[in-house]
Tab-separated table of C-alpha atoms in Angstrom:
chain	number	residue	atom	x	y	z
H	1	MET	CA	73.643	77.527	64.414
H	2	VAL	CA	71.663	79.581	60.931
H	3	ARG	CA	71.679	83.247	60.533
H	4	LYS	CA	69.990	85.087	58.358
H	5	PHE	CA	70.576	89.383	57.263
H	6	SER	CA	69.762	91.215	54.136
H	7	VAL	CA	71.905	93.224	52.896
H	8	LYS	CA	69.264	95.137	50.517
H	9	GLY	CA	70.413	98.377	49.151
H	10	LEU	CA	73.816	97.515	49.481
H	11	ARG	CA	76.952	98.615	46.523
H	12	SER	CA	79.128	95.935	47.770
H	13	PRO	CA	77.118	93.372	49.476
H	14	SER	CA	80.483	91.318	49.197
H	15	LEU	CA	82.395	93.706	51.802
H	16	LEU	CA	79.634	92.994	54.643
H	17	ILE	CA	79.242	88.987	54.170
H	18	ASP	CA	83.527	89.276	53.814
H	19	MET	CA	83.112	90.666	57.777
H	20	ILE	CA	80.596	88.416	58.550
H	21	LEU	CA	82.364	84.846	57.256
H	22	SER	CA	85.835	86.100	59.525
H	23	ASP	CA	84.160	84.716	62.172
H	24	ALA	CA	81.060	82.538	61.044
H	25	LYS	CA	82.120	78.658	62.281
H	26	ASP	CA	79.651	76.054	61.794
H	27	ASP	CA	77.404	78.127	60.641
H	28	ILE	CA	74.866	78.263	57.757
H	29	LEU	CA	74.260	82.031	56.138
H	30	ILE	CA	70.926	82.425	54.798
H	31	VAL	CA	71.360	86.264	52.810
H	32	GLU	CA	68.764	88.208	51.512
H	33	THR	CA	69.822	90.431	48.033
H	34	ASP	CA	68.605	92.391	46.106
H	35	GLY	CA	68.642	90.127	42.653
H	36	GLU	CA	71.588	88.416	40.543
H	37	GLU	CA	73.697	91.828	40.471
H	38	GLN	CA	74.309	91.690	44.356
H	39	ILE	CA	74.467	87.734	44.417
H	40	LYS	CA	76.865	87.896	41.823
H	41	ASP	CA	79.294	90.199	43.813
H	42	ILE	CA	78.240	88.261	46.502
H	43	GLU	CA	79.551	84.604	44.896
H	44	ASN	CA	82.562	85.972	43.670
H	45	LEU	CA	83.612	86.463	47.530
H	46	LEU	CA	82.351	82.863	47.802
H	47	LYS	CA	84.620	81.737	45.093
H	48	LYS	CA	87.849	82.696	46.509
H	49	TYR	CA	86.959	81.029	49.954
H	50	ASN	CA	85.373	77.753	48.205
H	51	LEU	CA	82.870	77.850	50.114
H	52	LYS	CA	79.225	75.987	49.561
H	53	TYR	CA	76.450	77.576	48.644
H	54	GLU	CA	73.148	78.117	47.066
H	55	VAL	CA	70.809	80.231	45.663
H	56	GLU	CA	67.051	80.541	45.210
H	57	GLY	CA	65.930	82.794	44.152
H	58	ASN	CA	66.759	86.525	45.121
H	59	VAL	CA	68.027	84.010	48.352
H	60	VAL	CA	71.785	82.674	49.545
H	61	LYS	CA	72.295	79.901	51.511
H	62	ILE	CA	76.005	79.909	52.534
H	63	HIS	CA	77.328	76.689	54.067
H	64	VAL	CA	80.841	77.374	55.650
H	65	GLY	CA	82.218	74.392	57.921
H	66	GLU	CA	79.806	71.735	59.140
H	67	ILE	CA	76.327	71.843	60.933
H	68	LYS	CA	76.572	70.287	63.598
H	69	ALA	CA	72.534	68.749	64.676
H	70	ASP	CA	71.598	68.828	68.216
H	71	LYS	CA	70.034	64.939	66.927
H	72	SER	CA	70.679	62.706	64.179
H	73	ILE	CA	68.060	59.583	63.391
H	74	ASN	CA	68.209	57.758	60.275
H	75	VAL	CA	64.945	56.289	58.063
H	76	VAL	CA	66.962	54.693	55.871
H	77	GLY	CA	64.713	51.886	54.575
H	78	ALA	CA	61.241	52.847	56.373
H	79	THR	CA	58.472	52.934	54.106
H	80	CYS	CA	55.858	55.218	53.858
H	81	PRO	CA	54.874	56.893	56.018
H	82	GLY	CA	57.322	56.248	58.571
H	83	PRO	CA	59.640	57.810	57.520
H	84	ILE	CA	57.707	61.075	58.052
H	85	MET	CA	56.010	59.416	61.569
H	86	MET	CA	59.222	59.084	62.934
H	87	VAL	CA	60.935	62.234	62.015
H	88	SER	CA	57.845	64.158	63.193
H	89	ASP	CA	58.453	62.704	66.160
H	90	MET	CA	61.601	62.834	66.792
H	91	LEU	CA	60.590	66.858	66.240
H	92	SER	CA	57.591	67.272	68.771
H	93	LYS	CA	60.637	66.488	71.363
H	94	MET	CA	62.721	68.889	69.997
H	95	LYS	CA	62.430	72.761	70.404
H	96	ASN	CA	62.223	75.885	68.031
H	97	GLY	CA	64.934	76.276	66.311
H	98	GLU	CA	67.070	73.017	66.964
H	99	ILE	CA	68.540	71.273	64.171
H	100	LEU	CA	67.334	68.387	62.890
H	101	GLU	CA	70.011	65.260	60.720
H	102	ILE	CA	68.192	63.160	59.539
H	103	ILE	CA	68.979	59.709	56.828
H	104	CYS	CA	67.222	58.576	54.436
H	105	GLY	CA	66.995	56.380	51.423
H	106	LYS	CA	65.850	58.372	47.882
H	107	ASN	CA	62.110	56.765	48.441
H	108	ALA	CA	61.837	59.570	51.220
H	109	LEU	CA	63.749	62.539	50.139
H	110	THR	CA	60.084	64.184	48.212
H	111	ASP	CA	58.379	63.447	51.526
H	112	LEU	CA	60.624	64.336	53.819
H	113	THR	CA	61.864	67.625	52.117
H	114	GLU	CA	58.144	68.558	50.884
H	115	GLY	CA	56.260	67.357	54.289
H	116	LEU	CA	58.798	68.893	56.750
H	117	LYS	CA	58.324	72.488	55.148
H	118	GLY	CA	54.248	71.945	54.788
H	119	MET	CA	54.633	71.577	58.420
H	120	GLY	CA	56.042	74.693	58.346
H	121	ASN	CA	60.574	73.490	59.566
H	122	GLU	CA	62.953	75.075	57.593
H	123	ILE	CA	64.584	72.242	55.181
H	124	ILE	CA	68.952	73.433	54.974
H	125	SER	CA	70.836	72.116	53.319
H	126	VAL	CA	70.529	67.933	51.214
H	127	GLU	CA	73.765	66.634	50.888
H	128	GLU	CA	73.685	62.947	48.888
H	129	LYS	CA	76.013	61.098	50.368
H	130	GLU	CA	78.066	58.443	48.751
H	131	ASP	CA	76.458	55.007	49.784
H	132	GLY	CA	73.287	56.636	48.274
H	133	THR	CA	71.344	57.974	50.778
H	134	TYR	CA	70.407	61.699	51.408
H	135	ARG	CA	71.822	63.828	54.430
H	136	ILE	CA	68.974	66.242	55.430
H	137	LEU	CA	68.895	68.996	57.868
H	138	VAL	CA	66.239	70.932	59.380
H	139	LYS	CA	65.767	72.959	61.717
H	140	LYS	CA	62.918	72.824	63.327
H	141	GLY	CA	59.604	75.991	63.244
H	142	GLU	CA	56.483	76.057	64.165
H	143	LYS	CA	53.369	76.377	61.168
H	144	LYS	CA	52.917	79.956	61.516
H	145	GLU	CA	48.022	81.663	61.000
H	146	GLU	CA	48.751	82.599	57.581
H	147	GLU	CA	45.843	85.183	57.108
H	148	LYS	CA	42.687	84.560	55.468
H	149	ALA	CA	43.447	86.488	51.472
H	150	THR	CA	42.224	85.955	47.734
H	151	VAL	CA	44.527	83.555	46.152
H	152	LYS	CA	44.967	83.270	42.463
H	153	ILE	CA	45.314	79.467	41.675
H	154	ASP	CA	47.708	78.531	39.588
H	155	GLU	CA	48.741	74.956	39.981
H	156	LEU	CA	46.261	71.815	39.334
H	157	PHE	CA	47.231	68.345	41.188
H	158	ILE	CA	45.769	65.959	38.417
H	159	ILE	CA	45.468	62.108	41.088
H	160	ASN	CA	44.787	58.829	39.025
H	161	THR	CA	43.596	56.167	40.670
H	162	THR	CA	42.294	54.235	38.302
H	163	GLY	CA	45.993	53.655	36.092
H	164	THR	CA	45.843	51.501	32.503
H	165	GLY	CA	42.839	49.684	33.393
H	166	ASN	CA	40.935	52.653	32.302
H	167	ALA	CA	42.146	53.991	29.256
H	168	GLU	CA	39.771	57.251	28.853
H	169	LYS	CA	40.732	57.926	32.130
H	170	ALA	CA	44.692	57.268	31.556
H	171	TYR	CA	44.734	59.716	28.357
H	172	SER	CA	42.579	62.287	30.257
H	173	THR	CA	45.373	62.119	32.682
H	174	PHE	CA	48.298	63.437	31.020
H	175	MET	CA	46.433	65.232	28.099
H	176	MET	CA	45.336	68.053	31.060
H	177	ALA	CA	48.346	68.116	32.263
H	178	ASP	CA	49.452	69.037	28.410
H	179	VAL	CA	46.325	71.959	28.089
H	180	ALA	CA	47.723	73.220	31.642
H	181	LEU	CA	51.152	73.828	31.179
H	182	LYS	CA	49.198	75.385	27.481
H	183	MET	CA	47.394	77.998	30.432
H	184	ASN	CA	49.960	79.021	32.268
H	185	LEU	CA	48.586	76.966	34.970
H	186	LYS	CA	51.879	74.674	36.266
H	187	PRO	CA	50.547	70.839	36.679
H	188	THR	CA	52.045	67.982	38.128
H	189	ILE	CA	51.310	64.176	38.608
H	190	PHE	CA	50.353	61.848	40.899
H	191	LEU	CA	49.252	58.479	40.509
H	192	MET	CA	47.769	56.287	43.842
H	193	MET	CA	45.763	53.320	43.975
H	194	ASP	CA	45.348	51.416	40.610
H	195	GLY	CA	46.647	54.328	39.024
H	196	ALA	CA	50.657	53.888	39.969
H	197	SER	CA	50.395	51.008	37.349
H	198	LEU	CA	51.053	53.842	34.399
H	199	ALA	CA	54.611	53.884	36.512
H	200	LEU	CA	55.229	50.246	35.652
H	201	LYS	CA	58.357	50.529	32.870
H	202	GLY	CA	56.276	49.902	29.386
H	203	GLU	CA	52.550	49.855	30.500
H	204	CYS	CA	51.939	53.103	29.162
H	205	ASP	CA	53.375	51.783	25.436
H	206	LYS	CA	50.319	49.297	25.638
H	207	VAL	CA	47.817	51.053	25.883
H	208	LYS	CA	46.653	52.938	21.666
H	209	HIS	CA	43.368	54.892	20.900
H	210	PRO	CA	43.146	55.030	17.506
H	211	ALA	CA	42.740	58.676	17.808
H	212	PHE	CA	45.211	59.914	20.384
H	213	PRO	CA	49.010	59.186	19.785
H	214	LYS	CA	50.240	56.260	22.344
H	215	LEU	CA	49.977	56.753	26.072
H	216	GLY	CA	53.952	56.530	25.759
H	217	ASP	CA	54.625	58.805	23.773
H	218	LEU	CA	52.151	61.494	25.438
H	219	VAL	CA	54.121	60.828	28.447
H	220	ARG	CA	57.074	61.504	27.400
H	221	ASP	CA	55.887	64.566	25.415
H	222	ILE	CA	54.430	65.366	29.124
H	223	LEU	CA	58.056	64.344	31.173
H	224	LYS	CA	60.360	66.169	28.319
H	225	LYS	CA	58.692	69.780	29.320
H	226	GLY	CA	59.169	69.557	32.925
H	227	VAL	CA	56.032	67.814	34.339
H	228	LYS	CA	56.611	66.504	37.591
H	229	VAL	CA	55.003	62.754	38.317
H	230	TYR	CA	54.795	61.298	41.376
H	231	VAL	CA	53.926	57.557	42.620
H	232	CYS	CA	52.431	57.069	45.704
H	233	GLU	CA	54.490	54.862	47.233
H	234	LEU	CA	52.269	52.717	49.210
H	235	SER	CA	50.734	52.257	45.954
H	236	ALA	CA	53.803	51.132	44.504
H	237	GLU	CA	54.249	48.268	47.434
H	238	PHE	CA	51.097	47.274	47.078
H	239	ARG	CA	51.771	46.417	42.684
H	240	GLY	CA	55.925	45.526	43.385
H	241	ILE	CA	56.497	48.427	41.778
H	242	ASN	CA	60.666	50.242	42.639
H	243	GLU	CA	63.087	52.280	41.419
H	244	LYS	CA	64.028	48.950	39.165
H	245	ASN	CA	60.714	48.611	37.135
H	246	LEU	CA	59.587	52.201	37.204
H	247	GLU	CA	59.011	54.327	34.830
H	248	GLU	CA	61.960	56.890	33.100
H	249	GLY	CA	61.153	59.938	34.738
H	250	PHE	CA	58.591	59.089	37.788
H	251	GLU	CA	59.478	59.512	41.587
H	252	ILE	CA	57.922	57.743	44.067
H	253	ALA	CA	57.055	59.516	46.317
H	254	GLY	CA	53.809	59.400	49.652
H	255	ALA	CA	51.436	60.760	52.184
H	256	PRO	CA	53.033	63.859	52.777
H	257	THR	CA	54.202	65.288	49.420
H	258	PHE	CA	49.867	64.312	48.609
H	259	LEU	CA	48.523	66.052	51.395
H	260	ASN	CA	51.448	68.949	51.162
H	261	TYR	CA	50.225	69.761	47.904
H	262	LEU	CA	45.722	69.201	48.360
H	263	SER	CA	46.827	72.229	51.441
H	264	LYS	CA	48.570	74.584	49.207
H	265	PRO	CA	45.770	77.636	48.751
H	266	ASN	CA	46.700	78.072	45.630
H	267	VAL	CA	46.516	74.181	44.112
H	268	ARG	CA	43.411	72.865	42.642
H	269	PRO	CA	43.167	68.900	42.774
H	270	VAL	CA	41.819	67.237	39.983
H	271	TRP	CA	40.237	63.783	40.764
H	272	LEU	CA	40.757	60.535	37.601
U	1	MET	CA	23.688	15.683	24.181
U	2	GLY	CA	26.546	16.599	22.575
U	3	GLN	CA	24.824	19.268	20.760
U	4	VAL	CA	23.039	20.922	23.864
U	5	ILE	CA	26.770	21.151	25.227
U	6	THR	CA	27.721	23.147	21.793
U	7	LEU	CA	24.543	24.770	22.295
U	8	VAL	CA	25.712	26.187	25.931
U	9	SER	CA	29.344	27.392	24.422
U	10	LEU	CA	27.985	28.639	21.891
U	11	SER	CA	25.983	30.666	24.085
U	12	VAL	CA	29.159	31.282	26.845
U	13	ILE	CA	31.106	32.339	23.539
U	14	PHE	CA	28.579	35.036	23.162
U	15	GLY	CA	27.857	36.353	26.225
U	16	ALA	CA	31.832	36.645	26.989
U	17	MET	CA	31.395	38.437	23.243
U	18	LEU	CA	29.075	40.813	25.156
U	19	SER	CA	30.858	41.134	28.801
U	20	GLY	CA	34.188	41.452	26.637
U	21	PHE	CA	33.302	44.018	24.207
U	22	ALA	CA	32.221	46.025	27.917
U	23	THR	CA	36.289	45.402	29.210
U	24	PHE	CA	37.836	45.576	25.415
U	25	ARG	CA	36.165	49.536	24.975
U	26	LEU	CA	37.123	50.046	28.749
U	27	THR	CA	41.742	49.525	28.359
U	28	GLY	CA	41.403	50.496	24.510
U	29	MET	CA	42.493	47.697	22.419
U	30	ARG	CA	45.026	45.877	24.144
U	31	LEU	CA	42.894	42.480	23.910
U	32	MET	CA	43.374	42.347	20.492
U	33	PRO	CA	44.337	38.797	19.980
U	34	HIS	CA	41.935	37.341	22.487
U	35	PHE	CA	39.325	39.246	21.161
U	36	ILE	CA	40.356	37.657	17.681
U	37	SER	CA	40.131	34.027	18.816
U	38	LEU	CA	36.743	34.679	20.296
U	39	ILE	CA	34.416	35.943	17.527
U	40	LEU	CA	36.560	33.130	15.260
U	41	ALA	CA	35.323	30.251	17.673
U	42	PHE	CA	31.755	31.670	17.513
U	43	LEU	CA	31.974	30.954	14.218
U	44	LEU	CA	33.498	27.788	14.314
U	45	THR	CA	31.151	26.380	17.376
U	46	LEU	CA	28.467	28.437	15.129
U	47	ALA	CA	29.318	26.574	12.153
U	48	SER	CA	29.474	23.046	14.091
U	49	LEU	CA	26.532	22.765	14.682
U	50	ILE	CA	25.276	23.012	11.636
U	51	ILE	CA	27.450	21.310	9.379
U	52	PRO	CA	28.406	18.086	10.379
U	53	ASN	CA	31.622	18.107	9.958
U	54	SER	CA	34.608	17.192	12.389
U	55	ILE	CA	37.375	19.415	11.312
U	56	VAL	CA	34.880	22.510	11.590
U	57	PHE	CA	34.287	21.227	14.837
U	58	TYR	CA	37.937	20.158	16.915
U	59	LEU	CA	38.605	23.431	14.974
U	60	ALA	CA	35.117	25.449	16.995
U	61	VAL	CA	36.769	23.686	20.072
U	62	ILE	CA	40.784	23.951	19.617
U	63	PHE	CA	39.322	27.920	19.329
U	64	GLN	CA	37.315	27.399	22.828
U	65	ILE	CA	40.046	27.099	24.054
U	66	LEU	CA	42.625	29.283	23.118
U	67	SER	CA	40.163	32.153	24.204
U	68	ALA	CA	40.467	31.099	27.726
U	69	LEU	CA	43.505	31.121	27.396
U	70	THR	CA	44.690	34.120	25.370
U	71	ILE	CA	43.098	36.071	28.031
U	72	CYS	CA	46.166	35.100	30.871
U	73	PRO	CA	48.606	37.508	30.009
U	74	THR	CA	45.836	39.849	30.279
U	75	ILE	CA	44.409	38.899	33.987
U	76	CYS	CA	47.944	37.687	35.005
U	77	ASN	CA	48.750	41.920	34.598
U	78	ILE	CA	45.467	43.110	35.834
U	79	LEU	CA	45.502	40.718	38.979
U	80	LYS	CA	49.050	42.089	39.496
U	81	THR	CA	48.738	46.033	38.926
U	82	GLN	CA	44.912	46.966	38.627
U	83	PHE	CA	42.996	44.314	40.697
U	84	GLN	CA	40.827	47.091	42.346
U	85	ASN	CA	39.620	47.006	38.880
U	86	THR	CA	39.228	43.474	38.514
U	87	GLY	CA	34.883	43.851	39.422
U	88	ILE	CA	34.867	45.189	35.965
U	89	TYR	CA	37.047	42.083	34.561
U	90	SER	CA	34.742	38.813	36.548
U	91	ALA	CA	31.468	38.460	34.359
U	92	HIS	CA	33.672	37.956	31.328
U	93	LEU	CA	36.753	35.505	33.210
U	94	ALA	CA	33.858	34.170	35.057
U	95	LEU	CA	32.239	32.693	31.258
U	96	MET	CA	35.518	31.962	30.044
U	97	GLY	CA	36.326	29.734	33.229
U	98	MET	CA	32.924	28.048	31.731
U	99	LEU	CA	33.857	28.166	28.422
U	100	LEU	CA	36.899	26.080	28.991
U	101	VAL	CA	35.252	22.950	30.769
U	102	LEU	CA	32.823	22.866	28.084
U	103	ALA	CA	35.507	23.403	25.685
U	104	ILE	CA	36.885	20.326	27.207
U	105	GLY	CA	34.231	18.477	27.244
U	106	ASN	CA	33.655	18.522	23.656
U	107	ALA	CA	36.804	18.093	23.030
U	108	LEU	CA	36.489	14.805	25.271
U	109	GLY	CA	33.979	13.727	23.428
U	110	ILE	CA	30.924	13.670	26.172
U	111	ARG	CA	27.431	13.690	23.661
């Protein structure tokens, strides 16, 4: 069961949580707090009980016992868009509030967490298992209609479809990301179609224009600054790119991640 | 007849230099050994038309073959990873294929 409550304004939220924990069994408690001081107080209590928890902004997620899922699905080995389609199909047959357990490989992890969130579901937990697969617990929800409002665009989604075959576009992909960072815009790069060739290990090091640094150096610099570089799973598959020959720091993702970025109101896509 | 084939080879190399330059600009500076070999093949083929010297002639043939061979790794990589761009390379690729056949014709002494 997932229970949500707020401890805003309380001086010692740990007292209230201690009471709730006494009758909690196989639960996930989502606690909304005022900030750092309350989180510290809660953390001290949780450390005493040796409970697993996650802090996301002002929210603390406490895992009590093992959550029992209503249904379970294994999508290990399926290629994009297989996992999200199988999971969506399963979710459509479930009621709101029910919990689905998904076992997936690393390739589908980002797609499922991002894609399912975009569909209005809640990701309760993500755990890496010993065999290298992942266990995602998702609570079924519905996408709420959002009221129209003016939104400030603060993220750029840079999409490259030409790869190293077009050196100028390859350079501008990473240079634009660098400029965006300097302008306080959060850039994310998505490589698809021929753009996926940039993700092949050592490929970017082969591109060098006399006026600029080696493309490989530029890529490493961008990654160091924390920019996410996704590679379309389908395009990678077409070009024989897999986890083994993937450039370090790049991440394979698929259609759900791509569409989720495009559907965010604060994100501006840039096609190259 | 032999001089005609050499002249056709020269025109194919010159055409390849122009189409090659377009792809060279597109991909940055990745075709260096191939481009150098193509320029040398052009100069030697031109020289073999003017100078009646068998060394110059056979050097021209060697470089004609080398030019066609040095493009192989690049084309293989493009076919493997950037095949949607292959249209851009097709003109150059066609000329390289023709050059290889003409070079063999020259080497076999079809004169």
